[in-house]
Coordinates of C-alpha atoms and ligand atoms in Angstrom, one line a residue:
M1168 CA -2.8 -31.9 -12.5
D1169 CA -4.4 -31.0 -16.2
K1170 CA -1.1 -29.4 -17.2
Q1171 CA 2.4 -28.7 -15.7
L1172 CA 1.4 -25.9 -13.7
I1173 CA 4.7 -26.2 -11.3
L1174 CA 7.8 -25.3 -13.0
P1175 CA 11.5 -25.7 -11.9
Y1176 CA 13.2 -22.5 -10.9
C1177 CA 15.3 -20.9 -13.9
D1178 CA 17.1 -17.6 -14.8
L1179 CA 14.1 -17.2 -16.8
Y1180 CA 12.4 -16.3 -13.5
A1181 CA 14.6 -14.2 -12.0
A1182 CA 12.3 -11.1 -11.9
C1183 CA 10.3 -13.3 -9.5
L1184 CA 13.1 -13.2 -6.8
R1185 CA 12.7 -9.5 -6.1
D1186 CA 10.2 -6.4 -5.1
E1187 CA 10.3 -3.0 -5.5
S1188 CA 12.4 -3.0 -2.1
R1189 CA 15.1 -4.5 -4.0
T1190 CA 15.6 -7.5 -1.5
V1191 CA 16.6 -10.9 -3.6
G1192 CA 15.5 -14.0 -2.4
H1193 CA 15.6 -17.4 -3.9
A1194 CA 13.1 -20.1 -5.1
D1195 CA 13.1 -24.0 -6.2
S1196 CA 10.1 -23.5 -8.3
V1197 CA 7.5 -21.2 -9.7
S1198 CA 3.9 -21.1 -11.3
F1199 CA 1.6 -18.8 -13.2
P1200 CA -1.7 -19.6 -12.9
R1201 CA -5.0 -18.2 -14.9
S1202 CA -7.7 -19.2 -12.9
E1203 CA -8.9 -19.7 -9.1
D1204 CA -9.3 -24.2 -10.3
E1205 CA -5.0 -24.0 -11.6
V1206 CA -4.4 -22.0 -8.1
R1207 CA -5.9 -24.7 -5.7
Q1208 CA -4.1 -27.4 -8.0
I1209 CA -1.0 -26.0 -7.5
L1210 CA -1.5 -25.8 -3.8
H1211 CA -3.1 -28.6 -3.2
A1212 CA 0.0 -30.5 -4.8
L1213 CA 2.5 -28.5 -2.9
H1214 CA 0.5 -28.9 0.7
E1215 CA 1.5 -32.6 1.3
A1216 CA 5.3 -31.7 1.2
G1217 CA 4.6 -28.4 3.1
T1218 CA 6.7 -26.7 0.6
P1219 CA 6.6 -23.0 1.5
V1220 CA 4.7 -20.8 -0.9
T1221 CA 5.4 -17.0 -1.5
V1222 CA 2.2 -15.1 -3.5
Q1223 CA 2.7 -12.1 -6.0
G1224 CA 0.9 -9.7 -7.5
A1225 CA 2.7 -7.2 -9.0
R1226 CA 6.1 -6.9 -7.1
T1227 CA 5.8 -3.5 -6.0
G1228 CA 5.6 -3.8 -2.9
L1229 CA 8.6 -2.2 -0.4
A1230 CA 8.5 -4.8 2.7
A1231 CA 9.8 -7.9 0.7
A1232 CA 6.8 -9.5 1.4
A1233 CA 6.6 -11.3 -2.3
V1234 CA 10.6 -11.9 -2.1
P1235 CA 10.6 -15.8 -2.1
R1236 CA 12.8 -17.1 0.7
G1237 CA 13.0 -20.8 -0.9
G1238 CA 10.3 -23.3 -2.1
H1239 CA 7.2 -22.2 -4.3
V1240 CA 6.7 -18.7 -6.1
M1241 CA 2.9 -18.2 -7.2
T1242 CA 2.9 -15.2 -9.5
T1243 CA -1.0 -14.2 -9.9
G1244 CA -0.1 -11.3 -12.9
G1245 CA -1.6 -13.7 -15.1
M1246 CA -5.0 -13.7 -13.4
D1247 CA -6.0 -10.2 -14.9
R1248 CA -9.7 -10.2 -15.5
V1249 CA -12.8 -8.0 -14.8
T1250 CA -15.2 -10.9 -14.4
G1251 CA -18.4 -8.9 -13.6
L1252 CA -20.3 -5.8 -12.5
R1253 CA -23.0 -5.5 -10.0
Q1254 CA -25.3 -2.6 -9.2
E1255 CA -27.3 -1.9 -5.7
N1256 CA -28.9 0.7 -4.4
G1257 CA -27.1 3.2 -6.8
R1258 CA -23.6 1.5 -6.3
F1259 CA -22.0 -0.2 -8.6
Y1260 CA -19.3 -3.3 -7.6
L1261 CA -16.7 -4.5 -10.1
T1262 CA -15.5 -8.3 -9.5
V1263 CA -12.0 -8.7 -10.5
Q1264 CA -9.4 -11.7 -10.4
P1265 CA -6.0 -10.3 -8.5
G1266 CA -3.8 -9.7 -10.8
V1267 CA -5.4 -6.9 -12.3
V1268 CA -3.2 -3.8 -12.6
L1269 CA -4.5 -0.7 -11.2
L1270 CA -3.5 1.5 -13.9
N1271 CA -5.4 -0.5 -16.6
L1272 CA -8.7 -1.1 -14.0
R1273 CA -8.5 3.2 -14.1
K1274 CA -8.6 2.9 -18.3
M1275 CA -11.5 0.5 -17.8
I1276 CA -13.3 2.7 -15.3
A1277 CA -13.0 5.5 -17.0
K1278 CA -13.6 4.5 -20.3
R1279 CA -16.5 2.3 -19.1
E1280 CA -14.9 -0.6 -21.5
F1281 CA -14.4 -4.0 -20.4
D1282 CA -13.8 -7.4 -21.9
T1283 CA -17.1 -8.7 -21.1
A1284 CA -16.4 -12.6 -22.3
G1285 CA -17.9 -14.4 -20.2
W1286 CA -20.3 -12.1 -18.4
S1287 CA -23.4 -13.4 -16.6
E1288 CA -26.7 -11.3 -18.4
A1289 CA -27.1 -9.5 -14.6
S1290 CA -23.6 -8.0 -15.3
L1291 CA -24.1 -6.9 -18.9
T1292 CA -27.6 -5.2 -17.8
A1293 CA -25.6 -3.6 -15.0
L1294 CA -22.7 -2.4 -17.5
E1295 CA -25.5 -0.8 -19.5
A1296 CA -26.6 0.9 -16.4
F1297 CA -23.0 2.1 -15.6
R1298 CA -22.6 3.6 -19.4
T1299 CA -25.1 6.1 -18.5
A1300 CA -24.5 6.7 -14.9
P1301 CA -22.3 9.8 -13.6
A1302 CA -18.7 8.9 -13.7
H1303 CA -17.2 6.7 -11.2
F1304 CA -13.7 5.6 -10.0
F1305 CA -11.7 3.6 -8.1
P1306 CA -10.6 5.7 -5.3
T1307 CA -7.4 3.8 -4.1
D1308 CA -4.0 5.6 -5.1
P1309 CA -0.5 3.9 -3.6
T1310 CA 1.2 5.8 -6.4
E1311 CA 2.7 2.9 -7.9
T1312 CA -0.2 2.1 -10.7
T1313 CA 1.2 -1.0 -11.8
A1314 CA 0.4 -2.4 -8.6
A1315 CA -2.0 -5.2 -8.9
I1316 CA -5.7 -5.5 -6.8
G1317 CA -4.5 -8.8 -5.0
G1318 CA -1.6 -7.4 -4.0
M1319 CA -2.8 -3.8 -2.8
T1320 CA -5.8 -6.0 -0.5
A1321 CA -2.9 -8.2 0.6
C1322 CA -1.0 -5.2 2.4
N1323 CA -3.9 -3.5 3.2
A1324 CA -2.6 -0.6 0.8
S1325 CA -3.0 3.3 0.8
G1326 CA -1.6 6.3 -0.6
A1327 CA -2.1 9.8 -0.9
R1328 CA -5.9 9.8 -1.4
S1329 CA -6.3 7.3 2.0
F1330 CA -6.6 10.6 3.9
R1331 CA -10.2 11.1 2.1
Y1332 CA -11.3 7.7 0.9
G1333 CA -9.0 5.4 3.8
P1334 CA -7.2 2.7 3.2
V1335 CA -8.0 -0.2 0.4
R1336 CA -9.9 -2.2 3.0
P1337 CA -13.4 0.0 2.9
H1338 CA -13.5 -0.9 -1.1
I1339 CA -13.5 -4.0 -0.7
T1340 CA -16.7 -5.7 0.0
A1341 CA -16.0 -9.4 -1.8
L1342 CA -13.7 -12.0 -1.6
R1343 CA -12.7 -15.2 -2.8
C1344 CA -9.4 -16.8 -1.0
V1345 CA -7.9 -20.4 -1.7
L1346 CA -6.2 -21.9 1.5
A1347 CA -2.8 -23.4 1.5
D1348 CA -5.0 -27.2 1.6
G1349 CA -7.1 -26.1 -1.3
Q1350 CA -10.0 -25.4 0.2
T1351 CA -11.9 -22.0 -0.6
V1352 CA -13.2 -19.3 1.6
A1353 CA -15.7 -16.9 0.0
L1354 CA -16.6 -13.8 2.1
R1355 CA -19.4 -10.7 1.4
R1356 CA -18.9 -7.7 3.6
G1357 CA -21.6 -8.0 6.3
Q1358 CA -22.3 -11.8 6.0
H1359 CA -19.7 -13.5 8.7
F1360 CA -18.7 -12.0 12.0
A1361 CA -16.3 -12.8 14.8
Q1362 CA -18.4 -13.7 18.1
G1363 CA -16.5 -11.4 20.6
L1364 CA -12.6 -13.0 20.0
H1365 CA -14.2 -16.2 18.7
F1366 CA -14.6 -17.0 15.1
S1367 CA -15.9 -20.0 12.9
L1368 CA -15.9 -19.7 9.3
P1369 CA -17.2 -22.4 6.7
T1370 CA -15.4 -23.4 3.6
A1371 CA -16.8 -23.9 0.1
E1372 CA -15.6 -27.4 0.3
G1373 CA -17.9 -27.9 3.8
G1374 CA -15.0 -27.7 6.1
T1375 CA -14.9 -25.0 9.0
V1376 CA -12.3 -22.9 10.3
E1377 CA -12.3 -22.3 13.6
G1378 CA -10.1 -20.6 16.8
D1379 CA -9.8 -17.4 18.0
L1380 CA -8.6 -14.0 17.1
P1381 CA -5.5 -12.5 18.8
S1382 CA -6.4 -9.9 21.9
Y1383 CA -4.6 -6.6 21.0
T1384 CA -6.1 -3.8 20.2
M1385 CA -5.0 -2.0 17.1
P1386 CA -3.6 1.4 17.2
R1387 CA -6.4 4.3 16.6
T1388 CA -4.3 5.2 13.1
K1389 CA -3.7 4.5 9.6
N1390 CA -2.5 0.9 10.3
A1391 CA -1.5 -2.0 7.9
S1392 CA 0.6 -3.5 10.7
G1393 CA 0.0 -7.4 11.4
Y1394 CA -3.7 -8.6 11.3
Y1395 CA -6.9 -6.7 11.9
V1396 CA -8.4 -8.0 14.5
A1397 CA -11.4 -6.5 16.8
P1398 CA -13.9 -7.9 19.2
D1399 CA -17.1 -9.1 16.7
M1400 CA -15.3 -8.0 13.8
D1401 CA -16.3 -9.1 9.7
L1402 CA -14.0 -11.4 8.9
L1403 CA -13.5 -10.1 5.5
D1404 CA -11.4 -7.9 7.1
L1405 CA -9.5 -10.5 8.5
F1406 CA -7.8 -11.3 4.9
I1407 CA -7.2 -7.6 3.6
G1408 CA -3.7 -6.7 5.0
S1409 CA -3.1 -10.1 5.8
D1410 CA 0.4 -10.2 3.5
G1411 CA -0.1 -13.4 1.6
T1412 CA 0.2 -15.6 4.9
L1413 CA -3.8 -16.7 5.1
G1414 CA -4.4 -17.9 1.7
V1415 CA -4.0 -16.7 -2.3
L1416 CA -6.9 -14.3 -2.9
T1417 CA -8.4 -15.3 -6.3
E1418 CA -11.5 -12.9 -6.8
L1419 CA -11.9 -9.4 -5.0
E1420 CA -15.6 -7.3 -5.4
L1421 CA -14.5 -3.6 -5.6
A1422 CA -17.0 -1.1 -4.6
L1423 CA -16.5 1.8 -7.2
S1424 CA -17.3 5.9 -5.8
P1425 CA -18.9 8.8 -7.6
L1426 CA -15.8 10.5 -9.4
P1427 CA -15.8 13.9 -7.6
R1428 CA -16.6 16.8 -10.8
I1429 CA -13.8 18.8 -9.1
S1430 CA -10.2 17.5 -8.9
W1431 CA -7.9 20.2 -8.4
G1432 CA -4.6 20.4 -6.8
A1433 CA -1.8 23.2 -4.8
T1434 CA 1.3 22.5 -3.9
V1435 CA 2.7 25.2 -1.0
F1436 CA 6.4 26.0 -0.3
L1437 CA 6.9 26.4 3.4
P1438 CA 10.1 27.5 5.6
D1439 CA 10.6 24.2 6.7
E1440 CA 9.4 20.9 8.3
E1441 CA 8.0 22.3 11.2
A1442 CA 6.0 25.1 9.1
A1443 CA 4.6 22.3 7.0
C1444 CA 3.6 20.5 9.7
R1445 CA 1.6 23.2 11.1
Y1446 CA 0.2 23.9 7.7
A1447 CA -0.6 20.4 7.4
E1448 CA -2.6 20.2 10.6
A1449 CA -4.4 23.5 9.6
V1450 CA -5.1 22.1 6.2
R1451 CA -6.7 18.7 7.9
S1452 CA -9.1 20.6 10.0
Q1453 CA -10.3 23.9 8.0
V1454 CA -10.2 22.2 4.3
K1455 CA -13.0 19.9 4.0
C1456 CA -12.5 19.0 0.6
A1457 CA -8.8 18.2 0.7
A1458 CA -8.7 14.3 -0.1
A1459 CA -5.0 13.9 -0.2
I1460 CA -2.3 16.5 2.0
E1461 CA 1.2 15.1 0.8
Y1462 CA 4.7 16.5 1.8
F1463 CA 8.2 16.8 0.4
D1464 CA 10.5 17.5 3.0
P1465 CA 14.4 19.5 1.5
G1466 CA 16.0 16.2 1.0
A1467 CA 13.2 15.3 -1.4
L1468 CA 13.1 18.4 -3.1
D1469 CA 17.0 18.6 -3.4
I1470 CA 17.1 15.1 -4.6
L1471 CA 14.3 16.2 -7.1
R1472 CA 16.4 19.0 -8.2
Q1473 CA 19.2 17.2 -8.9
R1474 CA 17.5 15.1 -11.1
K1475 CA 15.7 17.6 -13.1
A1476 CA 19.3 18.7 -14.1
Q1477 CA 20.5 15.6 -15.2
G1478 CA 17.7 16.2 -18.1
D1479 CA 16.6 12.7 -18.5
V1480 CA 12.3 11.8 -18.2
F1481 CA 13.1 14.2 -15.2
A1482 CA 13.7 17.1 -16.9
T1483 CA 9.9 17.9 -17.2
L1484 CA 9.6 18.1 -13.8
P1485 CA 8.5 21.7 -12.5
D1486 CA 11.3 24.5 -11.9
L1487 CA 12.0 23.9 -8.3
T1488 CA 13.9 27.1 -7.8
V1489 CA 10.6 28.2 -6.4
A1490 CA 11.0 26.0 -3.4
G1491 CA 14.1 27.6 -2.1
D1492 CA 15.8 25.5 0.9
G1493 CA 12.4 24.7 2.1
A1494 CA 9.4 21.8 2.3
A1495 CA 6.4 21.8 0.2
V1496 CA 2.8 20.3 1.2
F1497 CA 0.4 19.1 -2.1
T1498 CA -3.1 19.3 -1.4
E1499 CA -5.7 17.1 -3.7
L1500 CA -9.1 18.9 -3.9
H1501 CA -12.3 17.1 -4.6
C1502 CA -15.3 18.3 -4.6
D1503 CA -18.7 18.8 -7.2
H1504 CA -19.2 22.5 -6.9
R1505 CA -16.5 25.2 -8.6
K1506 CA -17.2 27.6 -5.8
E1507 CA -16.2 25.2 -3.2
A1508 CA -13.0 24.7 -4.7
M1509 CA -11.7 28.0 -5.3
A1510 CA -12.8 28.8 -1.6
A1511 CA -10.7 26.1 -0.6
L1512 CA -8.1 27.5 -2.6
A1513 CA -8.2 30.7 -1.0
T1514 CA -8.1 29.1 2.5
L1515 CA -4.8 27.1 1.5
G1516 CA -3.1 30.1 0.4
T1517 CA -4.5 32.0 3.4
L1518 CA -2.8 29.2 5.9
A1519 CA 0.3 28.8 3.7
E1520 CA 1.0 32.8 4.6
Q1521 CA 0.2 32.0 8.1
C1522 CA 2.7 29.4 8.6
G1523 CA 5.2 31.6 6.7
G1524 CA 4.5 30.4 2.8
C1525 CA 4.3 32.6 0.5
A1526 CA 0.8 32.0 -1.7
D1527 CA 1.7 33.3 -4.8
R1528 CA 4.5 31.3 -5.2
S1529 CA 2.3 28.1 -5.1
W1530 CA 1.7 25.6 -7.9
V1531 CA -2.3 25.0 -8.5
A1532 CA -3.2 22.4 -11.2
R1533 CA -7.0 22.7 -12.5
T1534 CA -6.8 20.5 -15.8
E1535 CA -5.9 17.3 -15.9
T1536 CA -2.6 18.2 -17.8
E1537 CA -1.1 20.1 -15.0
N1538 CA -2.7 17.5 -12.4
E1539 CA -0.9 14.7 -14.1
T1540 CA 2.8 17.0 -13.9
L1541 CA 1.9 17.1 -9.7
R1542 CA 1.4 13.5 -10.0
H1543 CA 4.5 13.1 -12.0
F1544 CA 6.4 14.9 -9.4
R1545 CA 5.3 13.0 -6.7
H1546 CA 6.0 9.7 -8.2
A1547 CA 9.8 11.4 -9.5
V1548 CA 10.7 11.3 -5.9
P1549 CA 10.9 7.7 -4.9
E1550 CA 11.9 6.9 -8.3
S1551 CA 14.7 9.3 -7.8
V1552 CA 15.9 7.5 -4.6
N1553 CA 15.8 4.3 -6.1
S1554 CA 17.9 5.1 -9.1
L1555 CA 20.7 7.2 -6.4
I1556 CA 21.1 3.7 -4.4
D1557 CA 21.1 1.9 -7.6
Q1558 CA 24.2 3.7 -8.0
R1559 CA 25.2 3.2 -5.1
K1560 CA 25.0 -0.9 -5.2
Q1561 CA 27.7 -0.9 -7.7
A1562 CA 29.8 0.0 -4.9
Y1563 CA 28.0 -2.3 -2.2
P1564 CA 25.7 -4.8 -4.1
T1565 CA 23.4 -5.4 -0.9
I1566 CA 22.7 -2.1 0.0
T1567 CA 19.2 -0.8 -0.3
K1568 CA 17.6 2.7 1.2
K1569 CA 16.0 2.2 4.4
G1570 CA 12.2 3.8 4.2
S1571 CA 10.2 3.9 7.2
D1572 CA 6.4 3.6 6.9
M1573 CA 5.3 4.6 10.7
S1574 CA 2.2 6.8 11.4
V1575 CA 1.0 8.4 14.7
P1576 CA -2.3 9.6 16.2
D1577 CA -3.4 13.2 15.7
G1578 CA -1.4 15.3 17.8
R1579 CA 1.9 13.7 17.3
L1580 CA 2.9 14.9 14.5
L1581 CA 5.2 17.7 15.2
E1582 CA 6.5 15.6 18.0
V1583 CA 7.6 12.6 15.9
T1584 CA 8.8 14.6 13.2
D1585 CA 11.6 16.4 15.7
M1586 CA 12.5 12.8 16.9
Y1587 CA 13.1 12.0 13.2
R1588 CA 14.9 14.8 12.5
R1589 CA 16.8 15.0 15.6
T1590 CA 18.2 11.5 15.7
L1591 CA 19.0 11.6 11.9
A1592 CA 21.1 14.6 12.5
E1593 CA 22.9 12.6 15.1
E1594 CA 23.8 9.4 13.3
G1595 CA 24.6 12.2 10.5
F1596 CA 22.7 10.1 7.4
Q1597 CA 21.5 11.4 4.2
Y1598 CA 17.7 11.4 3.9
A1599 CA 14.9 12.2 2.2
S1600 CA 11.6 12.0 3.8
W1601 CA 7.9 12.6 1.8
G1602 CA 4.5 11.1 1.9
H1603 CA 0.8 11.2 4.1
I1604 CA 1.4 14.2 6.3
G1605 CA -2.4 14.6 6.4
N1606 CA -2.3 10.7 8.1
N1607 CA 0.9 11.6 10.3
H1608 CA 2.4 9.2 8.2
I1609 CA 5.7 10.4 6.5
H1610 CA 8.2 8.4 4.7
V1611 CA 11.8 8.9 6.1
N1612 CA 14.4 7.1 3.6
I1613 CA 18.1 6.7 4.9
L1614 CA 20.0 6.8 2.0
P1615 CA 23.2 4.4 3.2
R1616 CA 26.7 5.3 1.7
D1617 CA 27.8 2.4 3.3
M1618 CA 26.9 -1.3 4.5
D1619 CA 27.9 0.4 8.0
E1620 CA 25.2 3.2 7.6
H1621 CA 22.9 0.5 6.3
A1622 CA 23.2 -1.6 9.6
R1623 CA 23.1 1.9 11.9
A1624 CA 19.7 2.6 9.6
K1625 CA 18.0 -0.7 10.7
E1626 CA 18.7 -0.1 14.4
L1627 CA 17.6 3.3 14.2
F1628 CA 14.2 2.2 12.9
R1629 CA 13.9 -0.1 15.8
R1630 CA 14.2 2.5 18.3
W1631 CA 11.8 4.8 16.3
A1632 CA 9.5 1.7 16.7
A1633 CA 9.2 1.6 20.4
V1634 CA 8.8 5.2 20.2
V1635 CA 6.1 5.5 17.8
T1636 CA 4.4 2.4 19.4
Q1637 CA 4.6 4.2 22.6
M1638 CA 2.9 7.4 21.2
G1639 CA 0.1 4.8 19.8
G1640 CA 1.4 4.8 16.5
A1641 CA 1.8 1.8 13.7
V1642 CA 5.2 0.6 12.7
S1643 CA 4.0 -0.1 9.3
A1644 CA 1.0 2.5 8.1
E1645 CA 0.7 1.2 4.5
H1646 CA 3.6 -0.9 3.1
G1647 CA 2.2 -4.0 5.3
V1648 CA 5.0 -5.9 7.6
G1649 CA 6.3 -8.5 5.1
K1650 CA 9.8 -9.5 5.9
L1651 CA 11.9 -6.3 6.5
K1652 CA 9.2 -5.0 9.3
A1653 CA 8.7 -8.6 11.0
P1654 CA 11.1 -7.6 14.2
F1655 CA 9.0 -4.1 14.4
L1656 CA 5.7 -5.8 14.6
T1657 CA 7.1 -7.4 17.7
I1658 CA 8.2 -4.6 18.9
M1659 CA 4.3 -2.9 18.3
Y1660 CA 2.8 -6.1 19.5
G1661 CA 4.9 -7.8 21.9
E1662 CA 5.5 -11.5 22.1
A1663 CA 2.7 -12.8 23.4
H1664 CA 0.5 -10.8 21.1
I1665 CA 2.9 -12.6 17.9
R1666 CA 2.4 -15.7 19.1
Q1667 CA -1.4 -15.6 19.0
M1668 CA -1.0 -14.2 15.3
R1669 CA 0.6 -17.2 14.9
Q1670 CA -1.8 -19.3 16.3
L1671 CA -4.5 -18.1 14.1
K1672 CA -2.3 -18.3 11.0
R1673 CA -1.6 -21.6 11.9
L1674 CA -5.5 -22.7 11.6
F1675 CA -5.7 -21.1 8.3
D1676 CA -2.4 -22.7 7.6
P1677 CA -1.5 -25.5 9.8
K1678 CA 1.9 -26.3 7.8
M1679 CA 2.8 -22.4 7.9
Q1680 CA 3.8 -22.5 4.2
L1681 CA 2.2 -19.4 2.9
G1682 CA 4.4 -16.3 3.0
R1683 CA 6.8 -17.8 4.8
G1684 CA 9.0 -14.8 6.5
N1685 CA 6.6 -12.2 6.6
L1686 CA 5.2 -10.6 9.6
F1687 CA 6.7 -13.4 11.8
A1688 CA 10.9 -13.7 11.8
V1689 CA 11.8 -16.7 10.1
E1690 CA 13.0 -18.5 13.4
D1691 CA 9.4 -18.3 15.1
E1692 CA 7.9 -20.4 11.9
A1693 CA 9.8 -23.5 13.5
Ligands
LIG595 C1 7.6 4.3 -6.2 C2 6.6 3.6 -5.5 C3 5.6 4.2 -4.7 C4 4.4 3.4 -3.9 N1 3.7 4.1 -3.0 C5 3.3 3.5 -2.1 C6 1.9 4.6 -1.6 O1 2.0 5.7 -1.4 N2 1.0 3.5 -0.8 C7 1.1 2.3 -0.2 O2 0.0 2.0 0.1 N3 1.5 1.4 -1.1 C8 2.9 1.9 -1.8 N4 3.6 1.2 -2.7 C9 3.8 0.3 -2.6 C10 3.2 -0.6 -3.4 O3 2.9 -0.6 -4.6 C11 1.8 -1.3 -2.8 O4 2.5 -2.1 -1.3 C12 1.0 -2.4 -3.7 O5 -0.4 -2.5 -3.1 C13 1.7 -4.1 -3.9 O6 0.9 -4.6 -4.8 P1 1.3 -5.6 -5.4 O7 0.5 -6.3 -6.4 O8 3.0 -4.9 -6.7 O9 1.9 -6.7 -4.4 P2 3.4 -7.5 -4.2 O10 4.4 -6.8 -3.9 O11 3.4 -8.5 -5.4 O12 2.9 -8.5 -2.9 C14 3.0 -7.6 -1.9 C15 1.9 -8.5 -0.8 O13 0.5 -8.9 -1.4 C16 0.8 -10.5 -1.3 N5 0.0 -10.8 -2.4 C17 -0.1 -10.2 -3.5 N6 -0.9 -11.2 -4.6 C18 -1.5 -11.7 -3.5 C19 -2.5 -12.5 -3.6 N7 -3.0 -12.8 -5.2 N8 -3.0 -13.4 -2.7 C20 -2.5 -13.3 -1.4 N9 -1.6 -12.3 -1.3 C21 -1.0 -11.7 -2.2 C22 2.4 -10.7 -1.4 O14 2.3 -12.3 -1.0 C23 2.8 -9.7 -0.7 O15 2.9 -10.1 0.6 C24 4.8 2.1 -3.4 C25 5.9 1.3 -4.1 C26 6.6 1.6 -5.3 C27 7.4 1.3 -6.2

């Protein structure tokens, strides 16, 4: 090894032991590679002893996937360069290292300014074209803009706009990934396919990884549960959503999309959850330019009301007295013509009235500043819940909120939300729900008041996992499975398919080093 890349763990690196799930792990050593070559050297050094390796991006994940359970922690946040730009058939593709943070990526794309040191001539030529082309953007928006692209790819992140643009998956067109033994796979969309469920993948070092894909059928819903597998699949997709278990992503190519000329938002207030579901379903089928349809239940609005009253950074939140005791649905509209946006706004008003809301009390955002206020509002919900739980941690240091991430197919939204409400009431839990109602994907967040409620919340989620699976849904729609949802994955796919997944992982990672505890419960890994 050229320099000391693997450092013994000490308290200085305490931040590397946790992610936004607020779970805390432990580690023996850490590393902060700056290049693919350093990643390779580190993995190579750890491979012989079979040391467990937990890969991290920005640690904003909510499934404890980046939380180490001993062994080594590799933080890829220092690999944060944009390394090139490509233009093909009028589209632009940006090549980035995995540690590029979404917020910075957005700024660079919006300003069309990149640090071009080391860029090829072809990239510089593409940049000239990019600067004169209509504006572009990277659509994936997992709410938390400090997330890194590598982490977003590894858990197939989605967020609000996945209603229109899908998860991050279709926006990744190429990647490089270093395997546990230091070999590299380089994949470009459209180049390497499975034959049925069999695959054979060359490594850059002249090796081959060959074997069979698991035989389960993925749900027809928004899904980030376990490996993406399908007959004849593009093998690039295997690495997207692999939860840090197959290799370390070292480079990604992102397809940029033309920025819509109009981006407006409208928040509508409705009497209750059922009315909100009906409204969301109507918006989904009638408003063609809806890019996001997001939900806030009465509990979420209540928490925001309390935070606003406390008068800190949340004092700037819009006045929530308009909401009454009801729920709210936010719709983001993306289109190119004002006429279309105006017609969509009118439809939203009509649908709100039909569902028992009042169009006149809605919030409409037409300018960037107004849109920013609504974004702040959306982000404030999980932030407020986290700070409420932080207060409870003073009495119960290991308490965490229990956030669900399950999705169901179209037509099952009313049924699943009814089941959530009924069982939450039976348990007497405090909770707040919000999220991606347009995708039938609502995050129910139970806020346990003590450790007994904490344990019961976990049990309730297991019951929900079974019901959602029966409905044809997914136990994780966007946060990935990580460690916290591994038991639900077994419920969703069953033991036999979990064994197949583990066999697949062994083909890439024979010593089961990477992402230990993710996807598979630890005892399964022996
Ligand atoms: C307030 C808040 C709101 C959120 N809302 C959403 C939302 O709406 N939608 C959504 O999808 N997510 C949401 N998230 C979750 C989170 O932001 C995303 O999951 C994000 O994609 C994680 O990125 P990260 O860089 O922080 O990854 P990390 O947490 O660091 O890691 C996540 C996973 O990726 C793996 N990984 C990281 N880097 C690499 C790499 N280079 N190679 C291989 N594996 C790697 C890790 O091992 C781990 O398995 C939210 C989080 C917060 C805090």
